[in-house]
């Protein structure tokens, strides 16, 4: 087992060595001492982020191997990757859920989260970046900066995460290091700082030239071997001198120390260059760029060196802003073991063996197994169960955890993603994690009574795990709708219902909640007479049905005069009319936007009753709506689409084919925002088509606007289908 002492508290750095030794000796005698193996300044919390198929998981697997965390290299294609532990991940060859692990390199402890690259699982990237200090952005040397690369870059910008770029797959045909660097600067608007140049291209790629150390590093053919330093080839010396000069000039542009040395003509050492790169990387002023081939294990050691040299420790990032729950004032949570506890729950997992597992990032203070903590978000106290250091789906139990660590715990039944846990005496809470709204919905229904009994519980568990997964019970259509970030996202969740929870469901498209209305005014009679030997039933009404304002709903007015209908029966007529409206017109959809006026009728002294007048009112509506040239109304959604301007024409063409009305287009630099109104029935599958048209770069949001009349031809088709089904 790997040592876990790094999770234990350390004395303040101001304590002298003699004082530390004396205190340690006393505590050792009592059997309570626990000291950090890795101090905070040698701790790195990083994420591996990229577009799908850029090689994130392959990079992670090589990192685990070269750091000694695993004894053999896992492969994505073979389904042996340690970090892709879910059965579906291994079958599909993609990462679905963010997996955490921990490894050591050159005296540093690296907590690493491998995140998904598919846009459907962007929520996993969102919550991971929320709690990380640094990130490694993996780019495909052939494809360069791809759609999801831009998306994860914007997410990292939002949380101020320092980054290193690793240009992967340098050995593939078509690989172009310099083009990819140019795309980093152009598409991502980042100040890319190449620290390496490739030695050879495509099949001849055999190493890198280190611009900082001014040397060549050749990779062995065998992944077990060590890189070998060689002199820079004569053919590359001019290029190396040019790019090294550019590196120093870029550093001098932003770093005062390098600027002063550069202007005075002093020789700048490799150590001084590294120190400047670290300062500028931590402050997000530059992005160091490295290259290699993760599949062949080339460049991974250099990447690990860059992680510990240039990415921040928990002490290097600004203190996290929090709100004091007692007075509402903003405070800063300093990263220290001596501060009161503050931690953020960023992920919840339903483990089949452990139950509910909650992932925490501890920002200040420390916790022990069994401690009572306050969930400041919900205002409830909870008790921590066992604490674990996670390695994908495997666990390593620890007794306590300190500031800067990422751990998992059991026992927190009431804690959800985004909740803040803190010291009960010092209640604070962090800003919660904001997740994107779902873009696609589908209807599900249980296959059997046993599945129906368990379905609600399973949906709650899945929603607890994944905040971007939503469940709706549509009272109008009677369907259970599940919503997510895309077709693949929902497909994976449906498979999980079956595999993990044993609940099987049928999947279909959600039905559109159409409504009916009338187009002309009519007068309609409703007469209910029933004789059964004794007291009978008698109710007789006349209604005038008129089209109302769109969105105005239903209005009932009584204009009965001269006591044609006793006053006590008027509410019963209205109740019958409303019930008939809700039950539906000729097509079976609720009738809306109608003004119903009761203007005449008569009654029987003995046989009239509330029931009789209610039924008479209902009969008058049904016959009247059928004569009033009914038509269908469809829900119209207000939609906004954010896209690169280059895809504007294709997107507008797609919207036109879906009967959308363009309300306006706003341009913002290279992007545009399309405002439009689109029928709900035309939005099914739009999210997938939009991604296809925009290479995955466009996003959209929509909300209900109002109901509008369906075109006559479409209304006739739907009415015909409804009658056939009936």
XYZ file of C-alpha atoms in Angstrom:
726
model
C 0.000 0.000 0.000
C 1.192 3.533 -0.733
C 1.900 5.710 2.284
C -1.008 7.921 3.265
C 0.791 10.072 5.805
C 0.425 13.100 3.532
C -3.123 13.483 4.778
C -1.999 14.231 8.322
C -1.488 17.617 9.995
C 1.765 19.572 10.084
C 3.010 22.139 12.559
C 3.067 25.790 11.412
C 6.060 26.472 9.180
C 7.354 29.087 11.628
C 8.088 26.382 14.213
C 11.799 25.667 14.579
C 13.210 22.224 13.953
C 14.057 21.820 17.640
C 10.556 22.762 18.743
C 9.049 20.427 16.187
C 11.198 17.568 17.344
C 10.289 18.122 20.988
C 6.569 18.289 20.286
C 6.769 15.271 18.031
C 8.552 13.238 20.697
C 5.835 14.016 23.264
C 3.030 13.123 20.853
C 4.786 9.955 19.745
C 4.962 8.861 23.351
C 1.197 9.262 23.543
C 0.692 7.461 20.223
C -1.174 10.333 18.518
C 1.364 11.908 16.156
C 0.551 12.041 12.462
C 2.712 14.176 10.183
C 2.432 15.080 6.515
C 4.612 13.146 4.101
C 3.906 15.816 1.490
C 3.647 19.447 2.619
C 1.120 21.707 0.942
C 3.699 23.348 -1.309
C 4.463 19.907 -2.758
C 0.805 19.002 -3.376
C -0.804 19.295 -6.818
C -4.529 18.935 -7.528
C -4.875 18.680 -11.300
C -7.328 17.518 -13.942
C -6.779 16.012 -17.387
C -9.184 17.765 -19.784
C -9.629 17.609 -23.565
C -11.836 16.869 -26.542
C -12.980 13.281 -26.958
C -10.309 10.955 -28.443
C -7.484 13.423 -27.803
C -5.909 10.831 -25.491
C -6.747 12.006 -21.969
C -7.184 8.575 -20.436
C -4.105 7.246 -22.238
C -2.075 10.127 -20.773
C -3.491 9.348 -17.322
C -2.695 5.627 -17.612
C 0.940 6.439 -18.536
C 1.186 8.855 -15.634
C 0.018 6.137 -13.242
C 2.539 3.688 -14.698
C 5.574 5.992 -14.654
C 4.798 7.188 -11.131
C 4.592 3.583 -9.931
C 0.887 3.748 -9.079
C 0.171 0.812 -11.395
C 2.480 -2.049 -12.329
C 1.393 -2.326 -15.955
C 0.057 0.060 -18.562
C -3.712 0.005 -19.071
C -5.153 0.457 -22.540
C -8.380 2.142 -23.608
C -8.778 0.040 -26.758
C -8.218 -3.201 -24.851
C -10.680 -2.195 -22.125
C -7.964 -2.461 -19.443
C -7.690 1.215 -18.498
C -7.691 1.666 -14.729
C -9.457 5.033 -14.874
C -12.203 3.843 -17.248
C -13.557 1.404 -14.685
C -17.250 1.445 -15.631
C -18.403 -1.436 -17.825
C -19.938 0.985 -20.316
C -16.699 2.995 -20.505
C -14.746 -0.103 -21.443
C -17.332 -1.212 -23.974
C -17.587 2.185 -25.680
C -13.934 3.183 -25.325
C -14.802 6.607 -23.895
C -14.713 8.234 -20.475
C -18.185 8.753 -19.002
C -17.549 9.728 -15.392
C -14.684 11.674 -13.851
C -12.338 9.337 -11.972
C -9.941 10.448 -9.225
C -6.586 8.961 -8.270
C -3.378 9.890 -6.463
C 0.279 9.370 -7.356
C 3.748 10.627 -6.394
C 6.450 12.219 -8.556
C 9.806 13.703 -7.543
C 8.766 14.203 -3.941
C 5.369 15.683 -4.851
C 1.883 14.275 -4.282
C -0.394 14.620 -7.342
C -4.171 14.238 -6.931
C -5.469 13.721 -10.442
C -8.963 13.654 -11.970
C -9.444 12.174 -15.455
C -12.482 13.906 -16.955
C -14.758 12.940 -19.890
C -14.224 14.523 -23.297
C -17.707 14.065 -24.760
C -19.930 17.141 -24.649
C -22.798 15.079 -23.168
C -20.810 14.662 -19.937
C -19.710 18.267 -19.572
C -21.152 18.403 -16.028
C -18.371 16.023 -14.912
C -15.789 18.495 -16.219
C -17.609 21.418 -14.603
C -17.591 20.022 -11.081
C -14.034 18.721 -11.388
C -12.605 22.081 -12.476
C -14.515 23.757 -9.650
C -12.281 22.055 -7.072
C -8.953 21.753 -8.953
C -5.966 24.094 -8.905
C -4.418 23.171 -12.263
C -5.128 21.288 -15.451
C -3.407 19.493 -18.315
C -5.162 20.186 -21.612
C -4.479 17.327 -24.036
C -4.643 18.249 -27.733
C -4.525 16.006 -30.780
C -1.501 16.997 -32.915
C -3.468 16.169 -36.082
C -6.857 17.726 -35.267
C -5.467 20.591 -33.181
C -7.926 22.583 -31.084
C -11.316 20.881 -31.422
C -14.823 21.854 -30.355
C -14.782 20.404 -26.851
C -11.246 21.733 -26.370
C -12.748 25.206 -26.620
C -15.577 24.282 -24.245
C -13.329 22.912 -21.494
C -10.987 25.874 -21.946
C -13.863 28.271 -21.260
C -14.805 26.217 -18.199
C -11.229 26.423 -16.906
C -11.230 30.192 -17.549
C -14.387 30.519 -15.465
C -12.682 28.965 -12.436
C -9.245 30.523 -13.016
C -7.532 27.129 -13.362
C -3.869 27.309 -14.434
C -3.094 25.094 -17.434
C -0.391 23.226 -19.329
C -1.007 22.070 -22.913
C 0.258 18.648 -23.970
C 0.170 18.132 -27.741
C -0.376 14.398 -28.045
C -0.116 11.911 -30.943
C 2.982 13.519 -32.444
C 3.810 10.208 -34.118
C 0.622 10.142 -36.241
C 0.486 10.970 -39.928
C -0.530 14.601 -40.307
C 0.729 15.687 -36.875
C 1.700 19.365 -36.857
C 3.073 20.852 -33.642
C 3.396 24.414 -34.933
C -0.123 24.499 -36.390
C -1.558 23.318 -33.070
C 0.365 26.016 -31.167
C -1.034 28.596 -33.587
C -4.564 27.259 -32.966
C -4.052 27.558 -29.200
C -3.282 31.231 -29.665
C -5.988 31.855 -32.272
C -8.980 29.801 -31.094
C -8.309 29.731 -27.367
C -6.887 33.264 -27.216
C -4.103 32.053 -24.946
C -0.451 33.114 -24.758
C 1.087 29.793 -25.704
C 4.683 29.292 -24.591
C 6.311 26.254 -26.255
C 8.864 24.743 -23.877
C 9.722 21.967 -26.313
C 10.107 21.455 -30.044
C 9.498 18.074 -31.686
C 12.526 16.093 -32.813
C 11.309 14.530 -36.023
C 7.774 14.400 -37.392
C 5.102 11.707 -37.775
C 6.738 8.255 -38.036
C 10.179 9.757 -37.503
C 9.187 11.441 -34.237
C 11.790 10.282 -31.734
C 12.142 12.969 -29.087
C 11.909 16.634 -28.123
C 14.230 19.595 -27.849
C 14.010 21.191 -24.405
C 14.134 24.972 -24.938
C 14.559 25.687 -21.226
C 17.539 23.392 -20.676
C 18.699 23.850 -24.311
C 19.153 20.130 -24.948
C 17.679 17.264 -26.958
C 15.851 14.386 -25.268
C 15.463 11.174 -27.263
C 12.807 8.658 -26.280
C 13.571 4.929 -26.140
C 11.730 2.508 -28.406
C 10.830 0.498 -25.309
C 8.409 2.148 -22.869
C 10.429 0.592 -20.040
C 13.552 2.565 -20.989
C 14.543 6.042 -19.879
C 14.849 9.105 -22.151
C 18.393 9.865 -23.238
C 19.921 13.341 -23.482
C 21.743 14.163 -26.703
C 23.298 17.260 -28.272
C 20.931 19.312 -30.403
C 21.280 18.240 -34.061
C 23.060 20.804 -36.256
C 20.029 20.948 -38.584
C 17.837 22.175 -35.709
C 20.191 24.645 -34.019
C 18.966 27.723 -35.897
C 15.315 26.892 -35.194
C 16.073 26.170 -31.541
C 17.929 29.488 -31.128
C 14.980 31.332 -32.690
C 12.335 29.705 -30.486
C 14.430 29.981 -27.316
C 14.838 33.691 -27.976
C 11.064 33.971 -28.477
C 10.525 32.125 -25.182
C 12.754 34.554 -23.269
C 11.139 37.577 -24.945
C 7.645 36.360 -24.018
C 8.759 35.898 -20.423
C 10.396 39.324 -20.370
C 7.183 40.894 -21.657
C 5.287 39.803 -18.531
C 7.890 39.174 -15.832
C 9.830 42.102 -14.349
C 12.790 40.010 -13.173
C 13.381 38.495 -16.602
C 12.769 41.873 -18.233
C 15.522 43.510 -16.154
C 18.034 40.741 -16.902
C 17.104 40.771 -20.586
C 17.573 44.534 -20.957
C 20.917 44.428 -19.150
C 22.100 41.630 -21.408
C 22.661 39.171 -18.567
C 22.755 35.423 -19.143
C 19.448 33.955 -17.967
C 19.867 30.533 -16.388
C 17.484 27.601 -16.789
C 16.539 27.881 -13.103
C 15.572 31.540 -13.539
C 13.564 30.716 -16.653
C 11.704 27.945 -14.795
C 10.956 30.264 -11.876
C 9.514 32.872 -14.262
C 7.448 30.271 -16.113
C 6.022 29.114 -12.792
C 5.114 32.644 -11.714
C 3.367 33.425 -15.003
C 1.652 30.031 -15.259
C 0.165 30.304 -11.780
C -1.151 33.784 -12.581
C -2.648 32.487 -15.875
C -0.593 34.879 -17.993
C 0.976 32.136 -20.110
C 0.281 28.512 -21.016
C 3.348 26.225 -21.259
C 3.180 23.820 -24.207
C 4.801 20.386 -24.377
C 4.496 17.498 -26.828
C 4.810 13.736 -27.085
C 2.982 10.503 -27.801
C 1.164 9.069 -24.798
C 0.427 5.738 -26.511
C 4.161 5.094 -26.857
C 4.907 6.595 -23.447
C 6.869 9.465 -24.997
C 6.973 12.777 -23.178
C 5.096 11.665 -20.058
C 8.066 12.115 -17.706
C 8.603 15.647 -19.053
C 4.897 16.355 -18.566
C 5.107 15.206 -14.935
C 8.146 17.432 -14.410
C 6.159 20.359 -15.824
C 3.181 19.590 -13.550
C 5.286 19.832 -10.389
C 7.361 22.757 -11.728
C 4.714 25.009 -13.259
C 1.250 24.184 -11.889
C 0.142 25.660 -8.549
C -0.044 24.058 -5.143
C -3.050 24.818 -2.903
C -0.920 27.575 -1.343
C -0.350 29.278 -4.712
C -4.001 29.832 -5.605
C -5.999 32.700 -4.063
C -8.001 31.879 -0.909
C -11.530 30.722 -1.669
C -14.304 33.243 -1.122
C -17.051 32.142 1.266
C -20.042 33.670 3.034
C -20.249 33.717 6.823
C -23.585 32.046 7.563
C -24.004 34.062 10.784
C -23.856 37.585 9.368
C -23.761 37.207 5.583
C -20.336 38.832 5.260
C -17.800 37.634 2.715
C -14.690 35.971 4.148
C -11.624 34.196 2.767
C -10.844 30.577 3.631
C -7.081 30.353 3.992
C -5.501 27.032 2.988
C -4.179 25.837 6.327
C -4.633 22.897 8.657
C -4.977 25.312 11.578
C -8.064 27.061 10.166
C -11.668 25.922 10.822
C -12.912 23.228 8.485
C -14.401 24.217 5.128
C -14.998 21.712 2.325
C -17.073 21.441 -0.835
C -18.984 18.314 -1.851
C -18.451 18.172 -5.610
C -19.572 14.666 -6.518
C -21.982 12.024 -5.194
C -21.843 8.372 -6.290
C -24.132 5.452 -5.471
C -21.577 2.705 -4.874
C -23.067 -0.826 -5.018
C -20.877 -1.958 -2.082
C -20.372 1.199 0.011
C -23.683 2.955 -0.538
C -23.671 6.718 -0.949
C -20.119 7.995 -1.533
C -19.478 11.758 -1.372
C -16.331 13.367 -2.824
C -14.935 16.369 -0.933
C -12.316 19.035 -1.606
C -11.031 20.317 1.719
C -10.082 23.985 1.480
C -9.147 24.609 5.106
C -8.842 22.715 8.365
C -8.869 18.955 8.711
C -11.358 16.181 9.362
C -11.273 12.766 10.966
C -13.476 9.785 10.432
C -16.506 10.077 12.719
C -16.381 13.896 13.040
C -19.614 15.831 13.193
C -19.774 18.586 10.561
C -22.325 21.193 9.528
C -23.887 21.181 6.085
C -24.120 24.968 5.874
C -26.034 24.880 2.581
C -28.922 22.965 4.136
C -28.373 24.028 7.762
C -28.128 20.445 9.062
C -25.486 18.580 11.032
C -24.071 15.344 9.654
C -21.527 12.800 10.827
C -18.709 11.646 8.580
C -18.225 7.927 8.114
C -15.012 6.382 6.883
C -12.654 8.513 4.792
C -11.103 7.231 1.585
C -8.369 8.153 -0.828
C -9.887 7.156 -4.181
C -8.130 5.340 -7.016
C -10.799 5.149 -9.730
C -13.308 2.654 -8.229
C -10.891 1.354 -5.598
C -10.564 2.857 -2.141
C -7.733 3.349 0.310
C -8.998 4.097 3.810
C -7.402 6.949 5.769
C -8.002 8.098 9.312
C -8.021 11.828 8.611
C -7.605 14.388 5.836
C -6.050 17.844 5.756
C -6.339 21.116 3.871
C -5.761 20.807 0.145
C -6.764 17.161 -0.092
C -9.421 15.483 -2.229
C -11.125 12.560 -0.505
C -14.348 10.571 -0.442
C -16.508 9.686 2.540
C -19.599 7.692 3.388
C -22.412 8.527 5.792
C -23.508 11.902 4.399
C -27.126 11.112 3.570
C -28.362 14.681 3.243
C -25.406 16.185 1.357
C -25.763 16.897 -2.353
C -23.413 18.109 -5.067
C -22.395 21.706 -4.399
C -23.096 21.662 -0.640
C -20.601 23.158 1.809
C -19.427 21.233 4.884
C -17.804 23.192 7.685
C -16.972 23.425 11.367
C -20.165 23.601 13.432
C -18.742 26.577 15.353
C -17.726 28.480 12.201
C -20.562 28.119 9.650
C -19.612 29.250 6.142
C -20.799 28.291 2.696
C -19.282 28.503 -0.759
C -20.950 29.458 -3.996
C -22.576 26.317 -5.350
C -21.593 24.722 -8.650
C -23.586 25.949 -11.648
C -24.458 23.232 -14.141
C -25.737 23.696 -17.702
C -29.445 23.158 -18.311
C -30.537 19.894 -20.008
C -30.969 20.136 -23.782
C -32.729 16.870 -24.676
C -35.686 14.937 -23.257
C -37.120 11.479 -23.805
C -40.093 9.603 -22.389
C -39.693 6.405 -20.376
C -42.138 3.883 -18.971
C -41.451 0.827 -16.801
C -41.804 -2.555 -18.497
C -43.389 -4.329 -15.533
C -45.104 -3.659 -12.211
C -41.886 -4.560 -10.376
C -39.963 -2.009 -12.450
C -42.654 0.600 -11.785
C -42.354 0.133 -8.022
C -38.588 0.787 -8.100
C -38.374 3.385 -10.858
C -38.884 6.512 -8.740
C -36.189 5.468 -6.264
C -33.696 4.792 -9.069
C -34.432 8.134 -10.753
C -33.806 9.935 -7.459
C -30.424 8.197 -7.070
C -29.364 9.026 -10.619
C -30.459 12.635 -10.211
C -28.513 12.828 -6.964
C -25.366 11.671 -8.756
C -25.777 13.782 -11.879
C -27.108 17.348 -11.462
C -27.490 17.705 -15.246
C -30.034 14.851 -15.250
C -33.609 15.965 -14.581
C -36.896 14.089 -14.205
C -40.338 15.526 -14.957
C -43.804 14.069 -14.550
C -45.918 15.697 -17.283
C -49.433 15.910 -15.902
C -50.876 16.832 -19.320
C -49.469 13.881 -21.281
C -49.084 11.479 -18.354
C -45.507 10.719 -19.353
C -42.358 10.462 -17.234
C -39.732 12.560 -19.024
C -35.992 12.364 -18.394
C -33.801 15.219 -19.600
C -30.055 15.374 -20.077
C -27.200 16.835 -22.083
C -27.654 14.681 -25.180
C -28.646 11.346 -26.677
C -25.531 9.529 -25.446
C -25.991 10.903 -21.929
C -29.563 9.604 -21.686
C -28.679 6.326 -23.390
C -25.977 5.672 -20.792
C -28.357 6.479 -17.937
C -31.039 4.136 -19.284
C -28.424 1.380 -19.527
C -27.359 2.068 -15.953
C -30.964 1.691 -14.777
C -30.953 -1.821 -16.212
C -27.409 -2.943 -15.351
C -26.819 -1.404 -11.947
C -30.343 -1.180 -10.547
C -32.184 -3.921 -12.427
C -34.951 -1.589 -13.638
C -35.919 -1.968 -17.295
C -37.778 0.785 -19.135
C -39.142 1.419 -22.600
C -37.941 4.615 -24.242
C -39.816 6.856 -26.653
C -40.151 10.422 -27.823
C -41.968 12.805 -25.506
C -45.431 13.775 -26.688
C -46.247 17.360 -27.474
C -48.917 18.790 -25.202
C -51.215 20.187 -27.889
C -54.361 22.095 -26.965
C -57.584 22.846 -28.843
C -59.512 26.036 -29.311
C -62.423 27.303 -31.407
C -62.337 29.747 -34.295
C -65.983 30.927 -34.562
C -68.787 31.793 -32.134
C -71.625 29.287 -31.716
C -74.649 28.741 -29.499
C -75.076 25.261 -28.085
C -77.772 23.471 -26.102
C -77.211 20.951 -23.376
C -80.193 18.991 -22.025
C -79.936 16.139 -19.547
C -83.182 14.256 -18.692
C -83.227 10.978 -16.822
C -86.344 9.201 -15.440
C -85.946 6.089 -13.274
C -89.395 5.497 -11.766
C -88.928 7.789 -8.776
C -87.242 11.166 -8.684
C -85.512 11.864 -11.992
C -82.743 14.210 -13.201
C -83.351 17.349 -15.233
C -80.984 20.072 -16.416
C -81.241 22.311 -19.469
C -78.776 25.061 -20.479
C -77.865 27.243 -23.453
C -74.248 28.370 -23.882
C -72.628 30.864 -26.220
C -69.021 29.812 -26.976
C -66.685 32.501 -28.364
C -62.960 32.480 -29.208
C -60.926 34.247 -26.517
C -57.590 36.036 -26.589
C -54.582 33.809 -27.173
C -53.207 32.877 -23.784
C -56.250 34.331 -22.050
C -57.445 30.955 -20.781
C -61.085 30.057 -20.039
C -63.730 32.546 -18.935
C -67.258 31.755 -17.736
C -70.006 34.388 -17.582
C -73.616 33.984 -16.455
C -76.260 36.140 -18.151
C -79.327 34.162 -17.099
C -82.336 36.409 -16.448
C -85.803 36.035 -14.989
C -84.837 32.994 -12.955
C -84.622 30.634 -15.946
C -82.035 28.702 -13.930
C -81.982 29.041 -10.141
C -78.889 30.802 -8.819
C -77.773 27.793 -6.781
C -77.309 25.705 -9.965
C -75.054 28.238 -11.773
C -71.793 26.994 -10.085
C -72.690 23.429 -11.120
C -73.049 24.518 -14.751
C -69.651 26.222 -14.599
C -68.085 23.106 -13.038
C -69.484 20.937 -15.843
C -68.239 23.365 -18.480
C -64.715 23.432 -16.997
C -64.593 19.654 -16.739
C -65.551 19.303 -20.400
C -62.884 21.837 -21.398
C -60.207 19.888 -19.495
C -61.386 16.530 -20.838
C -60.791 17.762 -24.365
C -62.459 18.547 -27.648
C -62.915 16.322 -30.699
C -59.177 15.472 -30.821
C -58.939 14.740 -27.123
C -56.757 17.738 -26.205
C -57.760 20.298 -23.536
C -59.769 23.242 -24.861
C -58.367 26.683 -24.001
C -58.867 30.358 -24.788
C -62.666 30.152 -24.879
C -65.296 32.482 -23.433
C -68.436 30.566 -22.353
C -71.597 32.555 -21.632
C -74.623 30.922 -19.973
C -77.576 32.897 -21.322
C -80.647 30.636 -21.017
C -82.098 27.335 -19.857
C -84.863 25.938 -17.632
C -85.311 23.648 -14.664
C -87.769 21.225 -13.033
C -89.162 21.929 -9.579
C -88.541 18.361 -8.385
C -86.029 16.669 -10.693
C -83.394 19.401 -11.159
C -80.128 18.914 -9.253
C -76.465 20.024 -9.235
C -75.452 16.823 -11.021
C -78.033 17.301 -13.757
C -76.915 20.879 -14.512
C -73.240 19.910 -14.390
C -73.832 17.186 -17.007
C -75.965 19.557 -19.103
C -73.155 22.140 -19.107
C -70.657 19.463 -20.174
C -72.928 18.296 -23.002
C -73.354 21.863 -24.261
C -69.576 22.342 -24.451
C -68.923 19.089 -26.292
C -71.553 19.734 -28.947
C -70.643 23.426 -29.224
C -66.886 22.913 -29.655
C -67.500 20.372 -32.414
C -69.556 22.990 -34.357
C -67.159 25.928 -33.721
C -64.487 24.838 -36.245
C -61.959 23.670 -33.645
C -58.238 23.856 -34.350
C -55.082 22.766 -32.574
C -52.639 24.976 -30.709
C -48.983 24.008 -30.332
C -46.466 25.165 -27.696
C -43.925 27.650 -29.025
C -40.478 27.840 -27.405
C -38.277 30.898 -27.175
C -34.780 29.784 -28.180
C -31.341 31.398 -28.096
C -28.424 29.866 -29.973
C -24.801 30.839 -29.352
C -22.571 29.903 -32.267
C -19.473 30.862 -34.191
C -20.381 33.216 -37.057
C -19.024 30.780 -39.637
C -21.948 28.397 -39.010
C -24.670 31.063 -39.094
C -26.030 30.232 -42.555
C -26.310 26.484 -41.929
C -28.024 27.003 -38.566
C -30.567 29.458 -39.986
C -31.302 26.982 -42.779
C -31.922 24.238 -40.211
C -34.175 26.532 -38.176
C -36.216 27.419 -41.272
C -36.759 23.738 -42.030
C -38.162 23.380 -38.511
C -40.707 26.223 -38.899
C -38.750 28.576 -36.642
C -39.148 32.363 -36.794
C -35.947 34.365 -36.466
C -36.496 37.272 -34.060
C -33.027 38.775 -34.236
C -29.296 38.113 -34.498
C -26.692 39.745 -32.260
C -23.013 39.585 -33.182
C -20.243 39.511 -30.573
C -16.741 39.366 -32.057
C -16.472 35.940 -33.734
C -19.729 34.716 -32.182
C -23.361 35.423 -32.825
C -26.529 34.953 -30.792
C -29.625 33.880 -32.736
C -32.979 34.707 -31.123
C -35.906 32.737 -32.509
C -39.279 31.135 -31.778
C -39.661 27.453 -32.638
C -42.514 24.943 -32.181
C -41.784 22.422 -29.434
C -42.643 19.543 -31.775
C -39.810 20.629 -34.089
C -37.135 20.664 -31.388
C -36.770 16.892 -31.029
C -33.313 15.939 -32.288
C -32.321 19.577 -32.763
C -29.510 19.403 -30.184
C -27.813 16.601 -32.132
C -28.261 18.339 -35.493
C -26.959 21.624 -34.077
C -23.779 19.947 -32.867
C -23.312 18.332 -36.253
C -23.766 21.618 -38.127
C -21.400 23.548 -35.839
C -18.728 20.878 -35.242
C -19.974 20.728 -31.676
C -19.297 24.401 -30.952
C -22.831 25.833 -30.791
C -25.009 25.743 -27.680
C -28.653 26.612 -27.189
C -31.189 27.320 -24.475
C -34.954 27.492 -24.681
C -37.990 28.219 -22.567
C -41.745 28.133 -23.063
C -43.150 31.233 -24.777
C -46.847 30.689 -25.592
C -49.335 28.569 -27.550
C -49.986 29.395 -31.202
C -52.312 27.978 -33.847
C -50.966 24.981 -35.715
C -50.942 25.267 -39.559
C -54.163 23.703 -40.943
C -52.434 20.911 -42.872
C -50.462 19.788 -39.834
C -53.509 20.129 -37.590
C -55.500 17.861 -39.922
C -52.736 15.240 -39.878
C -52.583 15.187 -36.093
C -56.373 15.092 -35.727
C -56.511 12.197 -38.192
C -53.839 10.246 -36.303
C -55.671 10.868 -33.047
C -58.949 9.480 -34.464
C -57.125 6.417 -35.833
C -55.568 5.716 -32.436
C -58.945 6.088 -30.763
